[in-house]
PDB file of C-alpha atoms in Angstrom:
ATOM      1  CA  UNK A   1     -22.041 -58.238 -31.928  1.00 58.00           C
ATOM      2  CA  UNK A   2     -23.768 -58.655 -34.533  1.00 66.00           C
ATOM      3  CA  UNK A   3     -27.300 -59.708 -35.543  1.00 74.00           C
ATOM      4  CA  UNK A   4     -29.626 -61.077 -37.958  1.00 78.00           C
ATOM      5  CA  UNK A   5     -33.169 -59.382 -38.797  1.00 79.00           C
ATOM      6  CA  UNK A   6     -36.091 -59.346 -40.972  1.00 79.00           C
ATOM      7  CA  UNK A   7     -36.978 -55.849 -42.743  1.00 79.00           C
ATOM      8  CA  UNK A   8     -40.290 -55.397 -43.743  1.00 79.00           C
ATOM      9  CA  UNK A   9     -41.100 -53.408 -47.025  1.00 77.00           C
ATOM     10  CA  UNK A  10     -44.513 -51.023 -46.601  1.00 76.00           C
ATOM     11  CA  UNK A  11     -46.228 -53.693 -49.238  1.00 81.00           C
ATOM     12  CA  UNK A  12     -45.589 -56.595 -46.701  1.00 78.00           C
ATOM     13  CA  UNK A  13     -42.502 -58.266 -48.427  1.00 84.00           C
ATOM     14  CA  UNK A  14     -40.171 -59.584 -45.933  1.00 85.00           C
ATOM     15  CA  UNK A  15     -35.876 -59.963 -46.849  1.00 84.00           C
ATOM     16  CA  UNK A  16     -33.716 -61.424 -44.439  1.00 84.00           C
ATOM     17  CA  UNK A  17     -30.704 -58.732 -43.396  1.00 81.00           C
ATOM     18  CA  UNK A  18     -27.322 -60.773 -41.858  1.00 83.00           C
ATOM     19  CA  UNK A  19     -24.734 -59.189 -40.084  1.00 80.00           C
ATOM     20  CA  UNK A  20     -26.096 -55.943 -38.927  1.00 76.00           C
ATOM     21  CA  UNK A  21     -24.219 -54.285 -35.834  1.00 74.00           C
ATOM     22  CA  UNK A  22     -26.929 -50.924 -35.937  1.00 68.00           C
ATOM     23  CA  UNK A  23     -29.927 -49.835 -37.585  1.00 67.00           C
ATOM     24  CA  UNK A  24     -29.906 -45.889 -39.009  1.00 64.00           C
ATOM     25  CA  UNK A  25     -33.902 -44.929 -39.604  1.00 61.00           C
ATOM     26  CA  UNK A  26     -33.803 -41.318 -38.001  1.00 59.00           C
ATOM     27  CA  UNK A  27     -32.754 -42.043 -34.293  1.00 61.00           C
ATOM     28  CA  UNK A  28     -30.395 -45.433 -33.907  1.00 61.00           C
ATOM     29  CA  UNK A  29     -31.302 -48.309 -33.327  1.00 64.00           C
ATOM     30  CA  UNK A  30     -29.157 -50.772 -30.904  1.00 63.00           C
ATOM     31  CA  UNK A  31     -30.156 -54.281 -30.087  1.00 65.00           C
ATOM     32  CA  UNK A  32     -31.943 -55.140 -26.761  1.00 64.00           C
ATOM     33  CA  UNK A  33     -28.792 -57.810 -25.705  1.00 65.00           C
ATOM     34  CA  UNK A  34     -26.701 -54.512 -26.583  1.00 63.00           C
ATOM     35  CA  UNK A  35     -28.624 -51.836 -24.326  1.00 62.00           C
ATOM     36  CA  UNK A  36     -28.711 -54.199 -21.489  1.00 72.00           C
ATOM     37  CA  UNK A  37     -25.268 -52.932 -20.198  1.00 80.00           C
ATOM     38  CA  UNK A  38     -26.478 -51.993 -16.851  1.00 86.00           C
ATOM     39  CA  UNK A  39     -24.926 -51.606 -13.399  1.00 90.00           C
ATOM     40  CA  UNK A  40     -25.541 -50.045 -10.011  1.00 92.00           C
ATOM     41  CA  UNK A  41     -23.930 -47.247  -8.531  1.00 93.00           C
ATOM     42  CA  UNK A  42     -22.878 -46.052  -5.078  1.00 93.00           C
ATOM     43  CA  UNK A  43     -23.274 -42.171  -5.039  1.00 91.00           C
ATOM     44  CA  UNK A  44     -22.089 -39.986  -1.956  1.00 90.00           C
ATOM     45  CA  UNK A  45     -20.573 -36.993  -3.503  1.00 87.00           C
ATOM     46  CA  UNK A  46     -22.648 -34.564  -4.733  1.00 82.00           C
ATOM     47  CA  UNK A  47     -22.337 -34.412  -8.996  1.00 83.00           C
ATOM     48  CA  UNK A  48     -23.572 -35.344 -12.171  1.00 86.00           C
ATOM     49  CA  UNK A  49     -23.174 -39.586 -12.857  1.00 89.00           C
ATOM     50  CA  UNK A  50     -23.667 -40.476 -16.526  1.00 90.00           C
ATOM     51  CA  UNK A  51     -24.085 -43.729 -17.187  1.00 89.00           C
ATOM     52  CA  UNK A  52     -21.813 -43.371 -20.609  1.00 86.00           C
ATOM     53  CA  UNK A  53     -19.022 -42.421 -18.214  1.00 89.00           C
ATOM     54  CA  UNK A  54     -18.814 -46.036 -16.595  1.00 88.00           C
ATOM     55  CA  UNK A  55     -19.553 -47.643 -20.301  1.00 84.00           C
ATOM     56  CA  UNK A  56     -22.987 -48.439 -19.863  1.00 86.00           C
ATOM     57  CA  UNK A  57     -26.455 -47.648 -21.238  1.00 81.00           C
ATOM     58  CA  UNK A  58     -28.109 -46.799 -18.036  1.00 85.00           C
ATOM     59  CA  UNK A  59     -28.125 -47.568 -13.902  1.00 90.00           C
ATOM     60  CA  UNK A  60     -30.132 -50.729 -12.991  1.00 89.00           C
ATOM     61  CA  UNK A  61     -29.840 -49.221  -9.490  1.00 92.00           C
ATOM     62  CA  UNK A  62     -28.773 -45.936  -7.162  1.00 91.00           C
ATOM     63  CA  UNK A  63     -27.886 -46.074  -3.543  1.00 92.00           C
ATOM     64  CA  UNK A  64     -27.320 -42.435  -2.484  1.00 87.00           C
ATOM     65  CA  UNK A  65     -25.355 -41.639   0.932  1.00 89.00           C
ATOM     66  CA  UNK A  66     -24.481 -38.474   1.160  1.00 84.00           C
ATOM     67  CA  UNK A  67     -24.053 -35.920   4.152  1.00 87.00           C
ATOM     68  CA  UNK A  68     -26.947 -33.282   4.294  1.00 88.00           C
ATOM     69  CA  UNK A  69     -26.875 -30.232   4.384  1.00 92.00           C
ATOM     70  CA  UNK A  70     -25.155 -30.141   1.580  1.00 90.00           C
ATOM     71  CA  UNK A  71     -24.425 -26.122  -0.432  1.00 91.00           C
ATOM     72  CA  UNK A  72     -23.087 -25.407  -3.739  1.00 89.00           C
ATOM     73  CA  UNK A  73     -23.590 -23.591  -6.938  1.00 89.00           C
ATOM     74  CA  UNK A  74     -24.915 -24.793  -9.950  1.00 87.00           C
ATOM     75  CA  UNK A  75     -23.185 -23.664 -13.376  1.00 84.00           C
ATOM     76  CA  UNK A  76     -25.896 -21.109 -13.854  1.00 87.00           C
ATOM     77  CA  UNK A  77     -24.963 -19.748 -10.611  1.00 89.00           C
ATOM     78  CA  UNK A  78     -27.961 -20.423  -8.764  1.00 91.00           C
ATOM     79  CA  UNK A  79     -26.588 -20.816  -4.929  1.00 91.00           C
ATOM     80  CA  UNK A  80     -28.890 -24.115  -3.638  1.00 92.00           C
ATOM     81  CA  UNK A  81     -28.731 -25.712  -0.182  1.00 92.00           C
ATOM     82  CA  UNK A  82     -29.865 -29.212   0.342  1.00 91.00           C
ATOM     83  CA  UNK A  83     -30.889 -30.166   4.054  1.00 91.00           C
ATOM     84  CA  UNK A  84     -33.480 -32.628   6.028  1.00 91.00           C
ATOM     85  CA  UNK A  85     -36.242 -30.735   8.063  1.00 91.00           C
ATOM     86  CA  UNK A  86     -36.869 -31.926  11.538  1.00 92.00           C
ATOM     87  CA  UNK A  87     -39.783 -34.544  10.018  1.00 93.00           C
ATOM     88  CA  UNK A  88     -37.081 -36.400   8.172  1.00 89.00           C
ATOM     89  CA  UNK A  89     -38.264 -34.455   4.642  1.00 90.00           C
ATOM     90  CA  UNK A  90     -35.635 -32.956   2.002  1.00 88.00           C
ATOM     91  CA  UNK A  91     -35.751 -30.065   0.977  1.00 90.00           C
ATOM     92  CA  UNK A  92     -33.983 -27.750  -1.513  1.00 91.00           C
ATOM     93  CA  UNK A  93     -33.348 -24.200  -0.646  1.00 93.00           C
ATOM     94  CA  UNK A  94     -33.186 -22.293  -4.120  1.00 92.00           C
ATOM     95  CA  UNK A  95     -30.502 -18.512  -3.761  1.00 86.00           C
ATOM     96  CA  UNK A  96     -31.076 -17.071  -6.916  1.00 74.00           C
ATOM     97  CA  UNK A  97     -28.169 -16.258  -9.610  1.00 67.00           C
ATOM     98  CA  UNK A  98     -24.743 -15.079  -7.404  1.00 57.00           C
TER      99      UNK A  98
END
């Protein structure tokens, strides 16, 4: 989709700009009806969830369910557990390198 904007020069002249899909000045620039590709997400598997994966700019919302204690090892190979103390608090249990 594209859109039409206004550039601005640094001595205050305006030109009209049709037809632009993105905007390169250092970092890109996307429109806001473009970045508002959002969805929720259901996570109860332990993992990494990138929003690019599913096609969209970002997660309007997370519901996490998933079973505690949980173990594992990161790709470092720091051993972590993940568990709920008797309060109802998480907690993270760092192993060091394995």
């Amino acid at each position: 989709m594209s859109n039409n904007i206004i550039m601005r020069r640094n001595n205050g002249a305006e030109a009209a700009v049709n037809g632009v899909n993105r905007l390169q000045v250092g970092a890109a620039w996307l429109p806001e009806d473009e970045t508002s590709r959002t969805a929720g997400v259901t996570i109860d598997t332990l993992g990494s969830y990138p929003a690019a994966r599913a096609g969209l700019y970002g997660f309007s919302e997370a519901n996490v369910d998933v079973q505690l204690p949980q173990s594992g090892t990161t790709r470092a190979g720091v051993g972590f557990t993940i568990y709920v103390d008797s309060t109802g608090k998480p907690h993270i249990a760092v192993e060091g390198k394995k």
